[in-house]
Every structure is written in C-alpha cells, then in structure tokens.
mmCIF file of C-alpha atoms and ligand atoms in Angstrom:
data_model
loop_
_atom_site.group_PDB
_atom_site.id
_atom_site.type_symbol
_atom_site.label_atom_id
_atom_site.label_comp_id
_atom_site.label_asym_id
_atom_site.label_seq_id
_atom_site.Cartn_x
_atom_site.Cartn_y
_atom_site.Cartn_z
ATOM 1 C CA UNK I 1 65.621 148.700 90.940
ATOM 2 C CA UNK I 2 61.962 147.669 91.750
ATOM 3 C CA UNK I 3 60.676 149.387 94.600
ATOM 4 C CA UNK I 4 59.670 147.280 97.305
ATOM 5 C CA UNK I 5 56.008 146.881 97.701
ATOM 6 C CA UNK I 6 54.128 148.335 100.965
ATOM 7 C CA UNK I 7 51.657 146.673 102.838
ATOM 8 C CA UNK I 8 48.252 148.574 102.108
ATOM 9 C CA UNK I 9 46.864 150.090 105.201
ATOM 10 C CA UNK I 10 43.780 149.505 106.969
ATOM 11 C CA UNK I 11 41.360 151.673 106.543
ATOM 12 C CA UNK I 12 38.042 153.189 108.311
ATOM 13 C CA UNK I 13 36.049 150.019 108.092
ATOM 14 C CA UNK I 14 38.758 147.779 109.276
ATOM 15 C CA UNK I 15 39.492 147.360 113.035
ATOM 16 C CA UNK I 16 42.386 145.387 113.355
ATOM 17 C CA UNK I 17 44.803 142.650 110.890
ATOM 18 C CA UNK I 18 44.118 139.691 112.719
ATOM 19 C CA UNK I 19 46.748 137.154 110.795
ATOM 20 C CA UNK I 20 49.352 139.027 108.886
ATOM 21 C CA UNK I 21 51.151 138.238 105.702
ATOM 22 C CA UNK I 22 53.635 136.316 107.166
ATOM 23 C CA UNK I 23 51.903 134.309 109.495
ATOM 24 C CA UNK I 24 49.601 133.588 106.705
ATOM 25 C CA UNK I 25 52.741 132.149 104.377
ATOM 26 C CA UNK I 26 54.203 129.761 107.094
ATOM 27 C CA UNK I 27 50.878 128.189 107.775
ATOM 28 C CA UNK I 28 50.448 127.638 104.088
ATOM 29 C CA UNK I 29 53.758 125.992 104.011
ATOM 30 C CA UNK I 30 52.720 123.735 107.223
ATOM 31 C CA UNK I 31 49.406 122.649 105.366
ATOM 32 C CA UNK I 32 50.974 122.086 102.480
ATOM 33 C CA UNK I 33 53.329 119.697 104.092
ATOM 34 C CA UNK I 34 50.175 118.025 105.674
ATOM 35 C CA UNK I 35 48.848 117.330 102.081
ATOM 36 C CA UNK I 36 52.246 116.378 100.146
ATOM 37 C CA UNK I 37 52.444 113.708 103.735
ATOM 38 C CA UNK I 38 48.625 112.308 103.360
ATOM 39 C CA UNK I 39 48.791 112.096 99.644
ATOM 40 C CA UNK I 40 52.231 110.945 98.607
ATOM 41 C CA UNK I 41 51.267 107.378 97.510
ATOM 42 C CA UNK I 42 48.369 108.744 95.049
ATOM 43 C CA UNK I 43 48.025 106.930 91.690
ATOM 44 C CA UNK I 44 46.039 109.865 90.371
ATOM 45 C CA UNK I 45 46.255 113.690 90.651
ATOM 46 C CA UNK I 46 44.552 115.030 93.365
ATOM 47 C CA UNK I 47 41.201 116.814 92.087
ATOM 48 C CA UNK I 48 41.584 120.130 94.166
ATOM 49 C CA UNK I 49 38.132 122.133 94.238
ATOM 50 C CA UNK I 50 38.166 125.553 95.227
ATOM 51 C CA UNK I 51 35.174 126.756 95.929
ATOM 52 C CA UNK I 52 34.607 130.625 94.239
ATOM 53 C CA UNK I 53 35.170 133.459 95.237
ATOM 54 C CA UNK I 54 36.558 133.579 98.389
ATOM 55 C CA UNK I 55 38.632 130.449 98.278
ATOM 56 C CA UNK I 56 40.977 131.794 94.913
ATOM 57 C CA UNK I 57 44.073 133.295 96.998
ATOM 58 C CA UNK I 58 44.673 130.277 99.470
ATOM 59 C CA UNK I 59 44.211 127.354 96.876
ATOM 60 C CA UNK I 60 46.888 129.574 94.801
ATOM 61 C CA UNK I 61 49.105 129.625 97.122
ATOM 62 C CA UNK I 62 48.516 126.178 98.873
ATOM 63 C CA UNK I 63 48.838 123.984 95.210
ATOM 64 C CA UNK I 64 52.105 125.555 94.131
ATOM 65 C CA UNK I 65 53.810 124.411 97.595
ATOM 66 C CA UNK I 66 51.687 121.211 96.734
ATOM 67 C CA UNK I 67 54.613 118.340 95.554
ATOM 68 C CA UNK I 68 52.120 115.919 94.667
ATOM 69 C CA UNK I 69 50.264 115.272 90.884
ATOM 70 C CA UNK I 70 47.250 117.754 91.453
ATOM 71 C CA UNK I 71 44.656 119.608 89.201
ATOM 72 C CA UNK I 72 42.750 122.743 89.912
ATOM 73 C CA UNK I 73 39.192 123.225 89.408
ATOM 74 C CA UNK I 74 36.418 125.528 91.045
ATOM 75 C CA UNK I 75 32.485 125.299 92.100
ATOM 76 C CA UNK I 76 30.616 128.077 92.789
ATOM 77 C CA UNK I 77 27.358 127.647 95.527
ATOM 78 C CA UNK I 78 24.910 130.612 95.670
ATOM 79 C CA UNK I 79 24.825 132.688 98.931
ATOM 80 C CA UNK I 80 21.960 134.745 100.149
ATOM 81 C CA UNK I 81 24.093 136.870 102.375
ATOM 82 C CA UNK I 82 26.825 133.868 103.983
ATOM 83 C CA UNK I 83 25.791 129.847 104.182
ATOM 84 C CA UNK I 84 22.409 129.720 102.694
ATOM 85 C CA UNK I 85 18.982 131.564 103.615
ATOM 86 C CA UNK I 86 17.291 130.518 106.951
ATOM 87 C CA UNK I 87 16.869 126.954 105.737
ATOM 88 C CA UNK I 88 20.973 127.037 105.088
ATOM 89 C CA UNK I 89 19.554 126.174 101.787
ATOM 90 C CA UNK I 90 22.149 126.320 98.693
ATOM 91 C CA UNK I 91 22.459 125.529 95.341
ATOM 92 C CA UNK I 92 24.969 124.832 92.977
ATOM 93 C CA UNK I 93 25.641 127.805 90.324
ATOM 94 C CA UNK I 94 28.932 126.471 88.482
ATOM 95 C CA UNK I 95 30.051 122.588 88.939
ATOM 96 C CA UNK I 96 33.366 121.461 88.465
ATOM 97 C CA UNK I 97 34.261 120.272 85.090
ATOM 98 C CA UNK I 98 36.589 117.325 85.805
ATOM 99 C CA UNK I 99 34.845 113.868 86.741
ATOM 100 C CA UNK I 100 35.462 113.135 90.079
ATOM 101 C CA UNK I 101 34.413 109.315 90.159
ATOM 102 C CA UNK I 102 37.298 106.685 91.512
ATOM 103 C CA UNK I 103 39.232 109.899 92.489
ATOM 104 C CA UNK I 104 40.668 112.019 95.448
ATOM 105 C CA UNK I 105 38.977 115.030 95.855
ATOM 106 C CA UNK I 106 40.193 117.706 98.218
ATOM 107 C CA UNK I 107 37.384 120.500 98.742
ATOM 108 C CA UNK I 108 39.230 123.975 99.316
ATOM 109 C CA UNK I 109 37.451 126.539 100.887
ATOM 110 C CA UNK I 110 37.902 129.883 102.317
ATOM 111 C CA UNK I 111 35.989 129.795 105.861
ATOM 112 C CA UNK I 112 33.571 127.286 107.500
ATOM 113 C CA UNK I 113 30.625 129.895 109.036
ATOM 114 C CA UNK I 114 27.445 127.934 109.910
ATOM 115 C CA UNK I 115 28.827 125.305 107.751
ATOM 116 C CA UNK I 116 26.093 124.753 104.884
ATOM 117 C CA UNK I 117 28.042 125.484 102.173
ATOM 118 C CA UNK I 118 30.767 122.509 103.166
ATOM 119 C CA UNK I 119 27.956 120.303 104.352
ATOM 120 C CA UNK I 120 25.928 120.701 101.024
ATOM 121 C CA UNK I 121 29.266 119.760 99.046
ATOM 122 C CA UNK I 122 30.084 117.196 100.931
ATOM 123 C CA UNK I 123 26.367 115.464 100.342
ATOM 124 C CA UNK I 124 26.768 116.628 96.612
ATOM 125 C CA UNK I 125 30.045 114.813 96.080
ATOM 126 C CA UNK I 126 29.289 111.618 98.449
ATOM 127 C CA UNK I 127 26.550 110.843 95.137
ATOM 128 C CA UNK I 128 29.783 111.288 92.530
ATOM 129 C CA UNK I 129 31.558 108.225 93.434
ATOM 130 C CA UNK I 130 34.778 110.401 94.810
ATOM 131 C CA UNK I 131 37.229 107.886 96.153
ATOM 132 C CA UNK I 132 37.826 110.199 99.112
ATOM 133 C CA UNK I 133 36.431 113.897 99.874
ATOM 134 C CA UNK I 134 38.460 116.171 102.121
ATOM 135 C CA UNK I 135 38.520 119.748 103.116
ATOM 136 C CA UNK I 136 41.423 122.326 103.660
ATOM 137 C CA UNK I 137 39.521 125.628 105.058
ATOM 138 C CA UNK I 138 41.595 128.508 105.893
ATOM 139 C CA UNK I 139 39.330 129.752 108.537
ATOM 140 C CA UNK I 140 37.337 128.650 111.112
ATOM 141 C CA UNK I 141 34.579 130.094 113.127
ATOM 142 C CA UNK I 142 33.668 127.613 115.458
ATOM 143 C CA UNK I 143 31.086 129.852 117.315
ATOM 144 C CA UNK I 144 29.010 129.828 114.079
ATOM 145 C CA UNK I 145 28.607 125.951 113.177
ATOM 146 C CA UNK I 146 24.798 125.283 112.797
ATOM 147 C CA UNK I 147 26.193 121.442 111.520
ATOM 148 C CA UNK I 148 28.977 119.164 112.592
ATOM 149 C CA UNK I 149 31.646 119.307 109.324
ATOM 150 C CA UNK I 150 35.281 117.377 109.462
ATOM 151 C CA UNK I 151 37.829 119.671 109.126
ATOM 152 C CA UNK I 152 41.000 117.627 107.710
ATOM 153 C CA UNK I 153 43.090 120.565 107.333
ATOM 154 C CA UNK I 154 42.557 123.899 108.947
ATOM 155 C CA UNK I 155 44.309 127.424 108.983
ATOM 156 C CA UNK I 156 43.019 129.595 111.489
ATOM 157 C CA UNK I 157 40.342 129.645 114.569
ATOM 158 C CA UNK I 158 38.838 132.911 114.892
ATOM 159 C CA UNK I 159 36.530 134.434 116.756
ATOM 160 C CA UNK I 160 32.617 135.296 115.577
ATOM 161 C CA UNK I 161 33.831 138.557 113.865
ATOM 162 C CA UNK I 162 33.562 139.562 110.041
ATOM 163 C CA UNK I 163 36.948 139.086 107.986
ATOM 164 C CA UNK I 164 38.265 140.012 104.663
ATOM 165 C CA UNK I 165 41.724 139.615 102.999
ATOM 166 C CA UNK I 166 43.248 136.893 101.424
ATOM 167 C CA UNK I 167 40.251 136.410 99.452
ATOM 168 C CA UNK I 168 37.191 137.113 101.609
ATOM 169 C CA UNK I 169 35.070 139.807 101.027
ATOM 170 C CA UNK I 170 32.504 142.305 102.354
ATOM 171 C CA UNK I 171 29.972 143.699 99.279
ATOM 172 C CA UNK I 172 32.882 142.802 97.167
ATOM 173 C CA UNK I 173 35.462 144.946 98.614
ATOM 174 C CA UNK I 174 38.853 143.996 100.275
ATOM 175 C CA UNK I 175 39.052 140.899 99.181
ATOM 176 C CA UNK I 176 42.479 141.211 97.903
ATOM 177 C CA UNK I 177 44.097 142.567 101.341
ATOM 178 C CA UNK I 178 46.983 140.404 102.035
ATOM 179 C CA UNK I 179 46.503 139.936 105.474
ATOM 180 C CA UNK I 180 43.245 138.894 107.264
ATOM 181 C CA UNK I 181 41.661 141.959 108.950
ATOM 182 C CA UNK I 182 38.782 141.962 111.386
ATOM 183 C CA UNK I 183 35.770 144.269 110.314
ATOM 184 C CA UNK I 184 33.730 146.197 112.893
ATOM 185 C CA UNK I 185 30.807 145.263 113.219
ATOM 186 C CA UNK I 186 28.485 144.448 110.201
ATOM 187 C CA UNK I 187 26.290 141.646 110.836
HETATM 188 P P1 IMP D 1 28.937 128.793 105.607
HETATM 189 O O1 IMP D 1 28.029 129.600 106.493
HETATM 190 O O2 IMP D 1 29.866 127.918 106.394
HETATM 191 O O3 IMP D 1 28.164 128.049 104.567
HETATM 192 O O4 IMP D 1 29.852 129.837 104.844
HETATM 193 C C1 IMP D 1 29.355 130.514 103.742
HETATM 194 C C2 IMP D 1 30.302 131.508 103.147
HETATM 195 O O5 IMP D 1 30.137 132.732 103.830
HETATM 196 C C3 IMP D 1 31.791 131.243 103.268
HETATM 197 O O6 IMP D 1 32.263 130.378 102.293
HETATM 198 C C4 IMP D 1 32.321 132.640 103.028
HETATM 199 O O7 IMP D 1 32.428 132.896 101.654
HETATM 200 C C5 IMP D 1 31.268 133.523 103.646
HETATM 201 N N1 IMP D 1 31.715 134.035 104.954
HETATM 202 C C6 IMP D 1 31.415 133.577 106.192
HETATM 203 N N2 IMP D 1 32.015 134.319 107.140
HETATM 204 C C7 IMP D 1 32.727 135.275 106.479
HETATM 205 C C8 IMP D 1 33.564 136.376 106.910
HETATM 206 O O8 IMP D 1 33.825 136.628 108.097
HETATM 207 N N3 IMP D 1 34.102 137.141 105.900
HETATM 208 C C9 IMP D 1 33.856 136.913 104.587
HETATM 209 N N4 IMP D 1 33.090 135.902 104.153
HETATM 210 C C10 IMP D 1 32.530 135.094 105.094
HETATM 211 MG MG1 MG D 2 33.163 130.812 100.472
#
C-alpha cells in the first residue's frame, strides 16, 4: 500500500500557514460553483488565462471542478520585484495564443498586490475585442491596491504580509507548499 503523503513542514523562513490545504480545496470548490453558475449559458468555451508563474496551481485545480466548455492558456507580464517598477510599469513577455475576440475571457491570477499587473491586462484585453473580461484571484491584499481593480471572484483577504504556497513564490522557492504560509518579514 501507498504510504500516505505528509504535509511538508514549515521551515525557518516561514512564520505561520495562514490557509491550509483543506481550507484551500473547499474554497476552490465554492468558486468553482460561482463560475459553472455565471457561465452556464456560454455558446463558446470559456478562454481561461492564467497568468505565469504564480497563478499555475489554482487555475489547475479551479478548471477541473470547472463543468462548463473551457480552454486553458497562460500570459506571462514582467515583474521588477512584485507589480511593476515605481511607475507600476509592465510589459507583456509571453501573450496568450488563442484569439480572444467575440469571446469570454476569464483572467486567473494568483494575488492582486498594488494591482498593476491586473490593471495592465485588463487595458491590454479591453483593445482585443473580448466579449467579457473577468478575474478569479486567489488572494487579496487590500492594504496594497495603488488602483481600483473588480474582483469577480476572490479566494482569500489577507493581510499586508509576504506569502508563498500554492504557487507563490519568494526568489523562486516554496512555491509548491500546499498550503499558504506567511513569510517573516522580507519586504
Ligand atoms: P500586483 O502588484 O498586483 O501587480 O502583483 C504583482 C505580482 O506580485 C503578483 O501577481 C504576484 O505574483 C506577486 N506578489 C505580490 N504579493 C505577493 C506575495 O505575498 N507572495 C508572492 N508573490 C506576491
Ligand atoms: Mg502573479
């Protein structure tokens, strides 16, 4: 028999799990529902854009509890350090290869910071001719917003600390935690 897989611990850099593993899954479900809901009458699939890196674990486990005709596809934006340089200026490194014009587009993302990154996609796409752009974030920070962004589907409000887990990162490391765990201080 399999063993049974253990939870991997935190370690020296990591002060606390603030949203465990299963916490994580029943809010996935809930959001999920949310979509199948909103999007049940669609005539075409669902474009869902996940934007790289950080976004990869939740839109994998949001679009197979998705019930409605989706595709996956993925954008990456360049970061100096998180949402931009001073100017919150970013740029597009990878764009999405499926053509969004006439269609649904649901923007999948992993946390909304300052909010550049989200606002910069959401001017991007607006030019595309995207029948409708919406976003699913898993994370919120809403001490951080430097602009005003829509959130139509939303995981988790946290506080103005530095996460990894489930996908986010710091330098590259952790981001495959399955739980979200609250750094000390970095930033
Ligand atoms: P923005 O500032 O809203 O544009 O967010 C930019 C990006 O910074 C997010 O998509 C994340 O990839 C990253 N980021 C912001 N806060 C955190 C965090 O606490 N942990 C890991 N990555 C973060
Ligand atoms: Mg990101």
């Amino acid at each position: 028999m399999a063993k049974s897989l253990t939870i991997p611990p935190l370690t020296e850099d990591l002060a606390q799990v603030l949203v465990d593993a299963a916490t994580i899954e029943r809010r996935v479900d809930e959001i999920a529902g949310e979509i199948n809901r909103d999007y049940k009458d669609i005539s075409e699939p669902l474009i869902l854009v996940g934007v790289l890196k950080g976004s990869f674990i939740f839109l994998a486990d949001l679009c197979r509890k998705l019930r409605i005709p989706h595709v996956v596809d993925f954008i990456a934006i360049s970061s100096y350090g998180s949402g931009g340089d001073r100017q919150g200026n970013v740029r597009m490194l990878m764009d999405i290869r499926e053509d969004m014009s006439g269609r649904d587009v649901l923007i999948v993302e992993d946390i909304l910071d300052s909010g550049n990154t989200l606002a910069y996609l959401q001017r991007n796409f607006a030019t595309r001719g995207a029948k409708s752009v919406r976003i699913a974030t898993f994370l919120d920070k809403p001490e951080r917003h430097k602009v005003d962004i829509k959130l139509d589907y939303m995981g988790f409000t946290i506080p103005d600390v530095w996460v990894v887990g489930y996908g986010l990162d710091y330098k590259e490391k952790y981001r495959t935690l399955p739980y979200i765990a609250q750094m000390y201080p970095v930033h």
